[in-house]
XYZ file of C-alpha atoms in Angstrom:
517
model
C 13.495 -81.272 33.824
C 14.234 -81.419 30.102
C 16.952 -83.831 28.866
C 20.791 -82.662 28.023
C 20.973 -82.913 24.307
C 24.542 -83.896 23.675
C 25.619 -83.716 19.610
C 28.834 -85.631 19.394
C 31.135 -85.572 16.134
C 33.677 -87.943 15.556
C 35.341 -89.892 12.439
C 35.872 -93.197 14.582
C 32.262 -92.561 16.600
C 32.257 -96.647 16.811
C 35.345 -96.553 18.952
C 33.286 -94.354 21.650
C 30.547 -96.127 22.240
C 30.886 -97.285 25.717
C 31.308 -93.368 26.245
C 27.765 -92.899 25.052
C 26.219 -95.504 26.414
C 28.229 -93.811 29.843
C 26.220 -90.684 29.294
C 22.754 -92.572 28.034
C 22.299 -94.418 31.725
C 22.794 -90.597 33.318
C 20.067 -89.851 30.881
C 21.918 -87.461 28.464
C 20.589 -87.566 25.240
C 23.646 -88.343 22.526
C 23.591 -87.533 18.736
C 26.582 -88.200 17.112
C 28.204 -88.171 13.382
C 31.142 -88.610 11.249
C 31.856 -85.125 9.749
C 32.137 -81.434 10.269
C 29.295 -81.360 7.729
C 27.126 -83.722 8.184
C 27.182 -81.893 12.013
C 26.686 -78.254 10.463
C 23.152 -80.420 8.441
C 22.503 -81.375 12.210
C 22.691 -78.262 13.817
C 20.489 -76.554 11.602
C 17.683 -78.948 12.498
C 17.835 -79.457 16.501
C 18.793 -77.455 19.238
C 21.833 -79.228 20.930
C 22.811 -78.287 24.451
C 26.898 -78.871 24.069
C 28.801 -79.675 21.456
C 31.568 -82.539 21.901
C 33.898 -82.430 18.321
C 37.253 -84.330 17.066
C 39.990 -82.339 16.346
C 41.484 -84.331 13.431
C 38.924 -85.396 11.000
C 38.630 -86.019 6.793
C 37.367 -83.408 4.941
C 36.383 -80.159 7.072
C 38.753 -79.804 10.178
C 38.215 -79.653 13.505
C 38.996 -76.178 14.175
C 37.274 -75.392 10.330
C 33.927 -76.688 12.177
C 34.258 -75.242 15.094
C 34.464 -71.358 13.180
C 31.590 -72.410 11.334
C 29.407 -73.565 14.783
C 30.620 -70.558 15.835
C 29.413 -68.266 13.202
C 25.374 -69.936 13.796
C 25.586 -70.666 17.255
C 28.091 -68.150 18.922
C 26.680 -69.171 22.514
C 26.486 -73.164 22.227
C 29.521 -74.591 23.944
C 31.682 -76.457 21.984
C 34.771 -79.108 23.816
C 37.647 -80.057 21.495
C 38.881 -83.600 21.925
C 42.012 -84.304 20.378
C 44.596 -86.356 20.054
C 47.293 -83.658 19.332
C 49.144 -81.502 22.131
C 50.882 -78.646 19.718
C 50.264 -75.470 21.547
C 48.706 -73.623 18.282
C 45.954 -75.817 17.897
C 45.375 -75.271 21.659
C 45.487 -71.200 20.878
C 43.323 -71.626 17.931
C 40.599 -73.436 19.733
C 40.876 -71.184 22.863
C 41.007 -68.248 20.337
C 37.674 -69.376 18.946
C 35.731 -69.640 22.499
C 35.744 -73.294 23.410
C 34.050 -74.556 26.712
C 36.805 -77.126 27.506
C 40.131 -78.763 25.773
C 40.472 -82.711 26.478
C 43.290 -84.899 25.063
C 42.832 -88.394 24.007
C 42.247 -90.731 24.657
C 39.308 -89.439 27.110
C 37.483 -91.563 29.652
C 33.789 -91.211 30.530
C 34.528 -89.594 33.793
C 36.476 -86.685 32.015
C 33.456 -86.129 29.610
C 31.020 -86.142 32.128
C 33.299 -83.774 34.634
C 33.246 -81.368 31.225
C 29.348 -81.701 30.901
C 29.261 -80.805 35.079
C 31.499 -77.805 34.123
C 29.523 -76.093 31.414
C 26.364 -76.948 32.141
C 25.516 -77.680 35.624
C 28.270 -74.984 36.495
C 26.427 -71.916 37.652
C 23.780 -74.640 39.792
C 26.464 -76.207 41.138
C 27.751 -72.862 42.181
C 24.699 -71.411 43.382
C 24.129 -74.830 45.450
C 27.382 -74.676 47.143
C 27.430 -70.947 47.756
C 24.648 -70.958 49.384
C 26.209 -73.975 51.318
C 28.871 -72.581 51.904
C 26.836 -68.872 53.410
C 24.654 -71.372 55.579
C 27.701 -72.189 57.682
C 29.754 -69.043 57.555
C 26.081 -67.155 58.793
C 26.583 -68.597 62.213
C 30.132 -67.338 62.185
C 29.325 -63.766 61.197
C 26.635 -63.799 63.798
C 28.930 -64.533 66.372
C 31.766 -62.004 65.598
C 28.904 -59.451 65.583
C 27.723 -59.833 69.336
C 32.138 -59.601 69.697
C 33.620 -57.311 67.081
C 35.150 -54.656 69.615
C 38.197 -52.797 67.528
C 38.554 -51.432 64.483
C 40.685 -54.031 62.620
C 38.108 -56.793 63.914
C 35.395 -54.192 61.963
C 37.346 -53.650 58.950
C 37.546 -57.691 58.429
C 34.155 -58.443 59.516
C 32.699 -55.668 57.359
C 35.199 -57.178 53.921
C 33.573 -60.769 54.979
C 29.758 -59.047 54.506
C 31.065 -57.979 50.980
C 32.454 -60.884 50.287
C 29.505 -62.726 50.773
C 27.272 -59.757 48.950
C 29.312 -60.465 46.036
C 29.415 -64.386 46.114
C 25.379 -64.597 46.148
C 24.662 -61.512 44.279
C 24.336 -64.136 40.894
C 22.699 -66.978 42.892
C 18.677 -67.827 43.096
C 18.497 -67.770 46.149
C 16.527 -64.470 47.620
C 16.298 -65.901 51.031
C 19.864 -66.064 51.310
C 20.015 -62.646 50.146
C 17.746 -61.285 52.274
C 19.399 -62.983 55.179
C 22.491 -60.789 54.405
C 20.727 -57.985 53.647
C 19.738 -58.146 57.630
C 23.293 -59.091 59.172
C 24.695 -55.844 57.213
C 21.897 -53.772 59.055
C 22.839 -55.203 62.054
C 26.318 -54.742 61.440
C 25.371 -51.322 61.050
C 23.381 -50.843 63.801
C 26.497 -52.266 66.010
C 29.175 -49.917 64.178
C 27.362 -47.148 65.184
C 27.838 -47.559 68.733
C 31.112 -48.529 68.225
C 31.981 -45.175 66.490
C 29.950 -43.233 68.888
C 31.824 -44.815 72.156
C 35.657 -45.103 69.940
C 35.824 -42.366 67.896
C 36.834 -39.360 70.052
C 39.503 -41.438 72.086
C 41.527 -42.079 68.215
C 42.664 -38.512 68.000
C 44.363 -38.548 72.057
C 47.800 -38.214 72.455
C 49.191 -42.254 71.672
C 45.663 -43.461 71.389
C 45.196 -47.310 69.540
C 43.770 -45.568 66.480
C 43.734 -46.480 62.562
C 44.700 -45.073 59.877
C 42.860 -42.677 59.073
C 41.828 -39.713 55.845
C 44.961 -37.498 57.641
C 47.069 -39.851 58.157
C 47.155 -41.833 55.380
C 49.195 -39.972 53.155
C 52.137 -39.666 56.072
C 51.746 -43.627 56.958
C 50.768 -45.633 53.975
C 51.553 -43.411 50.812
C 54.908 -41.667 51.702
C 56.666 -44.839 52.357
C 55.811 -46.214 48.922
C 57.066 -43.453 46.846
C 60.743 -42.913 45.671
C 62.624 -41.565 42.785
C 63.491 -45.264 41.678
C 60.123 -45.634 40.189
C 57.477 -43.148 39.658
C 53.960 -44.030 41.389
C 50.653 -43.284 40.091
C 48.035 -42.246 42.522
C 44.618 -42.404 41.957
C 41.889 -41.505 44.367
C 38.748 -42.422 42.829
C 35.929 -40.226 44.737
C 33.121 -41.900 46.766
C 34.424 -45.689 45.687
C 32.769 -47.595 47.989
C 34.464 -51.454 49.074
C 32.425 -53.601 46.879
C 32.535 -51.355 44.026
C 36.595 -51.492 44.345
C 36.494 -55.272 44.799
C 34.545 -55.837 41.351
C 37.455 -53.320 39.834
C 40.065 -55.600 40.986
C 39.908 -58.280 38.670
C 39.525 -56.166 35.859
C 43.070 -54.347 37.158
C 45.027 -57.628 38.124
C 45.161 -57.867 34.115
C 48.027 -55.406 34.035
C 49.139 -55.019 37.757
C 50.298 -57.299 40.561
C 48.589 -56.377 44.110
C 51.196 -55.991 46.507
C 48.870 -54.773 49.435
C 45.733 -53.801 50.247
C 44.443 -51.955 53.789
C 41.616 -51.103 54.868
C 41.423 -47.474 56.088
C 38.982 -44.998 57.773
C 37.324 -41.899 56.823
C 37.016 -39.250 59.050
C 33.389 -37.956 60.018
C 31.889 -36.155 58.730
C 32.578 -38.700 55.401
C 32.239 -35.863 52.881
C 34.246 -34.802 50.077
C 35.668 -31.364 51.560
C 36.530 -32.764 54.941
C 37.697 -36.556 53.800
C 39.611 -35.707 50.885
C 41.741 -32.159 52.175
C 42.036 -34.188 54.858
C 44.225 -36.754 52.492
C 46.264 -33.983 51.009
C 46.854 -31.852 53.598
C 47.648 -34.411 56.146
C 45.473 -32.326 58.658
C 42.736 -32.715 60.466
C 39.616 -29.924 59.400
C 39.909 -27.654 62.454
C 43.980 -27.459 61.980
C 43.301 -26.795 58.324
C 40.889 -23.518 59.161
C 43.613 -22.697 61.452
C 46.788 -23.045 59.497
C 45.044 -22.581 56.052
C 42.339 -20.099 56.124
C 43.023 -19.205 52.339
C 42.171 -22.411 51.482
C 39.635 -23.765 53.965
C 35.567 -23.035 53.825
C 33.024 -24.436 55.803
C 29.672 -25.821 54.962
C 27.992 -22.322 54.874
C 30.835 -20.580 52.639
C 30.658 -19.880 49.416
C 32.536 -21.369 46.612
C 34.249 -24.957 45.969
C 35.571 -26.585 49.237
C 38.302 -28.771 47.153
C 39.532 -26.097 45.451
C 43.185 -26.164 46.687
C 44.488 -30.010 47.079
C 47.319 -29.267 45.040
C 48.574 -26.319 47.387
C 47.576 -29.079 50.203
C 49.689 -31.591 49.284
C 52.762 -29.341 48.665
C 52.396 -28.129 51.972
C 51.896 -31.930 52.764
C 55.447 -33.285 51.293
C 57.270 -30.082 52.391
C 55.778 -31.473 56.016
C 57.121 -34.854 55.692
C 60.414 -34.204 53.903
C 59.907 -35.200 50.554
C 60.009 -31.792 48.680
C 62.743 -33.175 46.553
C 60.072 -35.440 45.132
C 58.567 -34.412 41.485
C 54.884 -34.472 41.049
C 51.912 -33.342 39.614
C 48.235 -32.847 40.403
C 45.324 -33.624 38.120
C 41.279 -33.445 38.678
C 39.239 -35.495 36.340
C 35.728 -34.672 36.399
C 34.068 -35.254 32.892
C 35.278 -37.576 29.804
C 37.183 -34.584 27.874
C 39.526 -34.281 30.745
C 40.618 -37.919 31.019
C 41.005 -38.524 27.457
C 43.529 -35.201 27.225
C 45.375 -36.775 30.314
C 45.273 -40.795 28.368
C 46.543 -38.491 25.254
C 49.484 -36.767 27.338
C 50.515 -39.793 29.792
C 53.853 -40.384 28.441
C 54.561 -37.140 29.842
C 53.794 -38.158 33.109
C 57.108 -40.859 33.155
C 59.657 -38.064 34.596
C 57.404 -37.498 37.116
C 58.054 -39.314 40.572
C 54.150 -38.890 41.743
C 51.437 -38.467 39.742
C 48.382 -37.709 41.386
C 44.905 -37.917 39.803
C 41.635 -37.424 41.746
C 38.537 -39.116 39.245
C 35.715 -38.008 40.024
C 32.947 -39.880 37.983
C 31.383 -42.489 41.380
C 30.387 -39.177 43.292
C 28.814 -37.561 39.910
C 26.739 -41.052 39.671
C 25.961 -40.986 42.925
C 24.621 -37.918 42.776
C 22.790 -38.253 39.159
C 21.004 -41.327 40.906
C 18.659 -38.666 42.755
C 18.432 -36.363 40.440
C 17.939 -38.454 37.255
C 14.759 -41.359 36.901
C 17.212 -42.843 33.843
C 19.789 -43.625 36.267
C 17.475 -44.488 39.374
C 16.370 -47.466 37.183
C 19.298 -48.609 36.353
C 21.256 -48.128 40.084
C 17.772 -49.608 41.609
C 20.354 -51.414 44.387
C 23.696 -52.060 45.428
C 24.195 -54.874 42.951
C 23.107 -52.738 40.171
C 25.084 -49.789 41.491
C 28.094 -52.085 41.278
C 27.531 -53.351 38.399
C 26.936 -49.697 36.722
C 30.278 -48.335 38.180
C 31.947 -50.965 36.802
C 30.561 -50.903 33.466
C 31.906 -47.159 33.610
C 35.150 -48.648 35.169
C 35.790 -51.146 32.158
C 35.297 -48.312 29.283
C 37.191 -45.248 31.470
C 39.830 -43.339 30.015
C 40.797 -44.348 34.250
C 41.804 -47.805 32.915
C 43.627 -46.733 29.677
C 45.473 -44.835 32.025
C 46.122 -47.584 34.734
C 47.373 -49.754 31.503
C 49.809 -46.941 30.388
C 50.948 -46.524 33.569
C 51.455 -50.326 33.807
C 53.627 -50.420 30.473
C 55.526 -47.341 31.678
C 56.613 -49.258 34.704
C 54.045 -46.988 37.563
C 53.877 -48.339 40.710
C 49.831 -47.551 41.014
C 47.865 -47.174 44.067
C 44.467 -46.688 44.577
C 42.183 -45.179 47.234
C 39.231 -42.975 47.938
C 38.059 -39.989 49.607
C 34.643 -41.896 51.538
C 32.492 -44.489 50.577
C 28.772 -43.711 50.055
C 25.165 -45.514 51.587
C 22.033 -46.226 49.544
C 19.594 -44.240 52.160
C 16.557 -45.728 53.057
C 14.708 -44.285 56.211
C 14.157 -40.828 57.047
C 15.075 -38.810 60.586
C 13.538 -35.359 61.384
C 15.959 -33.004 62.066
C 15.327 -29.167 62.707
C 17.382 -25.907 61.984
C 18.174 -22.782 61.824
C 18.598 -21.577 58.203
C 22.195 -21.746 58.824
C 22.475 -25.118 59.094
C 24.049 -27.099 56.361
C 22.296 -28.821 54.173
C 24.065 -32.065 53.656
C 21.307 -35.061 54.132
C 23.989 -37.272 55.853
C 25.646 -34.966 58.771
C 24.449 -31.415 60.141
C 26.446 -28.698 61.819
C 24.533 -25.632 63.140
C 22.899 -23.784 66.074
C 20.117 -25.710 67.949
C 19.558 -28.720 66.221
C 16.883 -30.827 67.251
C 16.946 -34.172 66.070
C 16.225 -37.651 67.490
C 19.002 -39.121 69.644
C 18.701 -42.498 68.571
C 19.361 -42.067 65.392
C 22.538 -39.993 65.219
C 26.111 -39.875 67.177
C 26.528 -36.032 68.374
C 29.151 -34.524 68.736
C 28.442 -30.895 70.775
C 31.933 -29.857 71.218
C 33.591 -30.015 67.596
C 37.307 -29.072 68.651
C 37.557 -32.585 70.373
C 37.204 -34.791 67.311
C 39.041 -31.628 65.439
C 36.094 -30.052 62.868
C 35.538 -26.476 63.046
C 32.742 -24.160 64.484
C 30.686 -22.211 62.031
C 29.916 -20.109 65.620
C 30.323 -20.463 68.949
C 27.721 -22.883 69.807
C 27.938 -25.067 66.831
C 27.592 -28.951 67.037
C 27.386 -31.685 64.324
C 25.201 -34.539 64.160
C 25.946 -37.623 62.038
C 23.309 -40.306 60.756
C 23.684 -43.762 61.746
C 23.231 -46.522 59.713
C 20.448 -46.014 56.339
C 19.003 -42.829 57.739
C 19.198 -39.144 56.128
C 17.656 -36.091 57.401
C 14.694 -34.572 56.386
C 13.340 -31.521 57.760
C 9.208 -31.218 58.815
C 8.091 -29.231 56.399
C 7.388 -30.205 53.252
C 8.267 -33.816 54.887
C 6.793 -35.968 52.578
C 7.640 -34.787 48.886
C 11.684 -34.874 50.391
C 11.400 -38.055 51.739
C 10.119 -39.671 48.543
C 12.738 -37.868 46.904
C 16.164 -38.961 48.707
C 14.616 -42.072 49.919
C 16.805 -45.102 47.970
C 19.352 -42.326 47.035
C 23.143 -42.813 47.791
C 24.284 -40.237 50.315
C 27.529 -39.918 52.067
C 28.609 -37.705 55.457
C 27.108 -39.947 58.035
C 28.525 -43.094 59.976
C 28.276 -46.487 58.209
C 30.505 -49.048 57.370
C 29.878 -48.391 53.298
C 31.236 -45.136 54.567
C 34.132 -45.076 56.956
C 36.031 -48.010 56.070
C 37.071 -47.714 52.059
C 40.230 -49.603 50.483
C 43.558 -48.413 49.880
C 45.595 -50.495 47.815
C 49.332 -50.648 46.521
C 50.281 -52.363 42.741
C 53.017 -53.120 41.127
C 53.283 -53.255 37.202
C 53.102 -57.585 35.880
């Protein structure tokens, strides 16, 4: 292991001899000097790991030296040490990205702690994270064998996501593989749970989670008022893990009031789940009550063209027709920027709904574009790519403007998505739907163990394309493939992001309410 090299700059360096001996006994190599100009010369010759810098020195001051160091070596950690507690000095130093700020007199343990924090930070966090997950692993395994309610599944899934994000930056590949195996096992058990319980959620007075068609009535409507405008953002195809990496960015502007996971209906596909959010109805009821708006899988034309009309009818039904509202769908950068430019005009609405379509486009382009396949090769990379988009998107600008105008903010989605790994053979006629995670049609032939089957779609409130239509939903990370041209089809779609089926990633999704800071 290489010796850590420290440069300590202080015009009274002789008084710090005990501190330096303390560090040298712990195998740190300490180089000393008494002025900023001398330090800058030494930095030209030696590649130090960290600098301790006295703020109050004759000649070049500590802050001036700091500026010079950062110009030469902007990634070199600098710890400022000062007698002064004046706020402007702290602000200047922090603004110049110091690694730490210590007030004299410092004791050796403070110095050691600062070194650990700045140089051993990643290793210590990695070791602690691995140790904590090892302890948690057994508990998760036990929970997996006992979990039996929709609330427990939501909690367990959030726990798995927490550890996935915690473990993603550490070097221990073995730990990550253990977590991946737990996720696969969790999805296998979750598939059995949904198979057993999903139909019963639609029975009268059933114990059921908040779902797509009840979300507006149960969760959104109670938040709406004429006293405070609300911005409702529905990010198409947003997974819970992606939401968790977006959250710290939003926390700069908003304070979280509540976070409630809810369940997407099946199929976990936009035309079903998002229409259900806006209409407050299940698909079979939409087909019956709004035949002019509803389209089945095999019908020509866009399947989500009437969300504003569905929203209007639901607001009337819920007795909220007195609220003023606008609906906007953003499908490209140009329309996003235009809405940002005109955002000030929305402040008089009680409710502004924005459907943002980027994450869905990202998942589909991963299938079709080699460059996106490279950039989003796994869940960690897919999260990172989505986060990079969000940080630089018109959506974040809208959220900032909403905060400045005092809007309440609600963020949610219609369904998630899963990285599909394994094919499952299916045979259907030419009227069978094309989605890779669910199929509807007549005379479907399939691997029974791989699917949740709805032989009578009416029982789960889905429309039938014809009298003998059924639905099948892929479980876990499976995707449907036809026997003809099988190998080409499988290699093309394997490791792509798909939705429509039964998995934790697709079904358990975020609903979050914020108030402006």
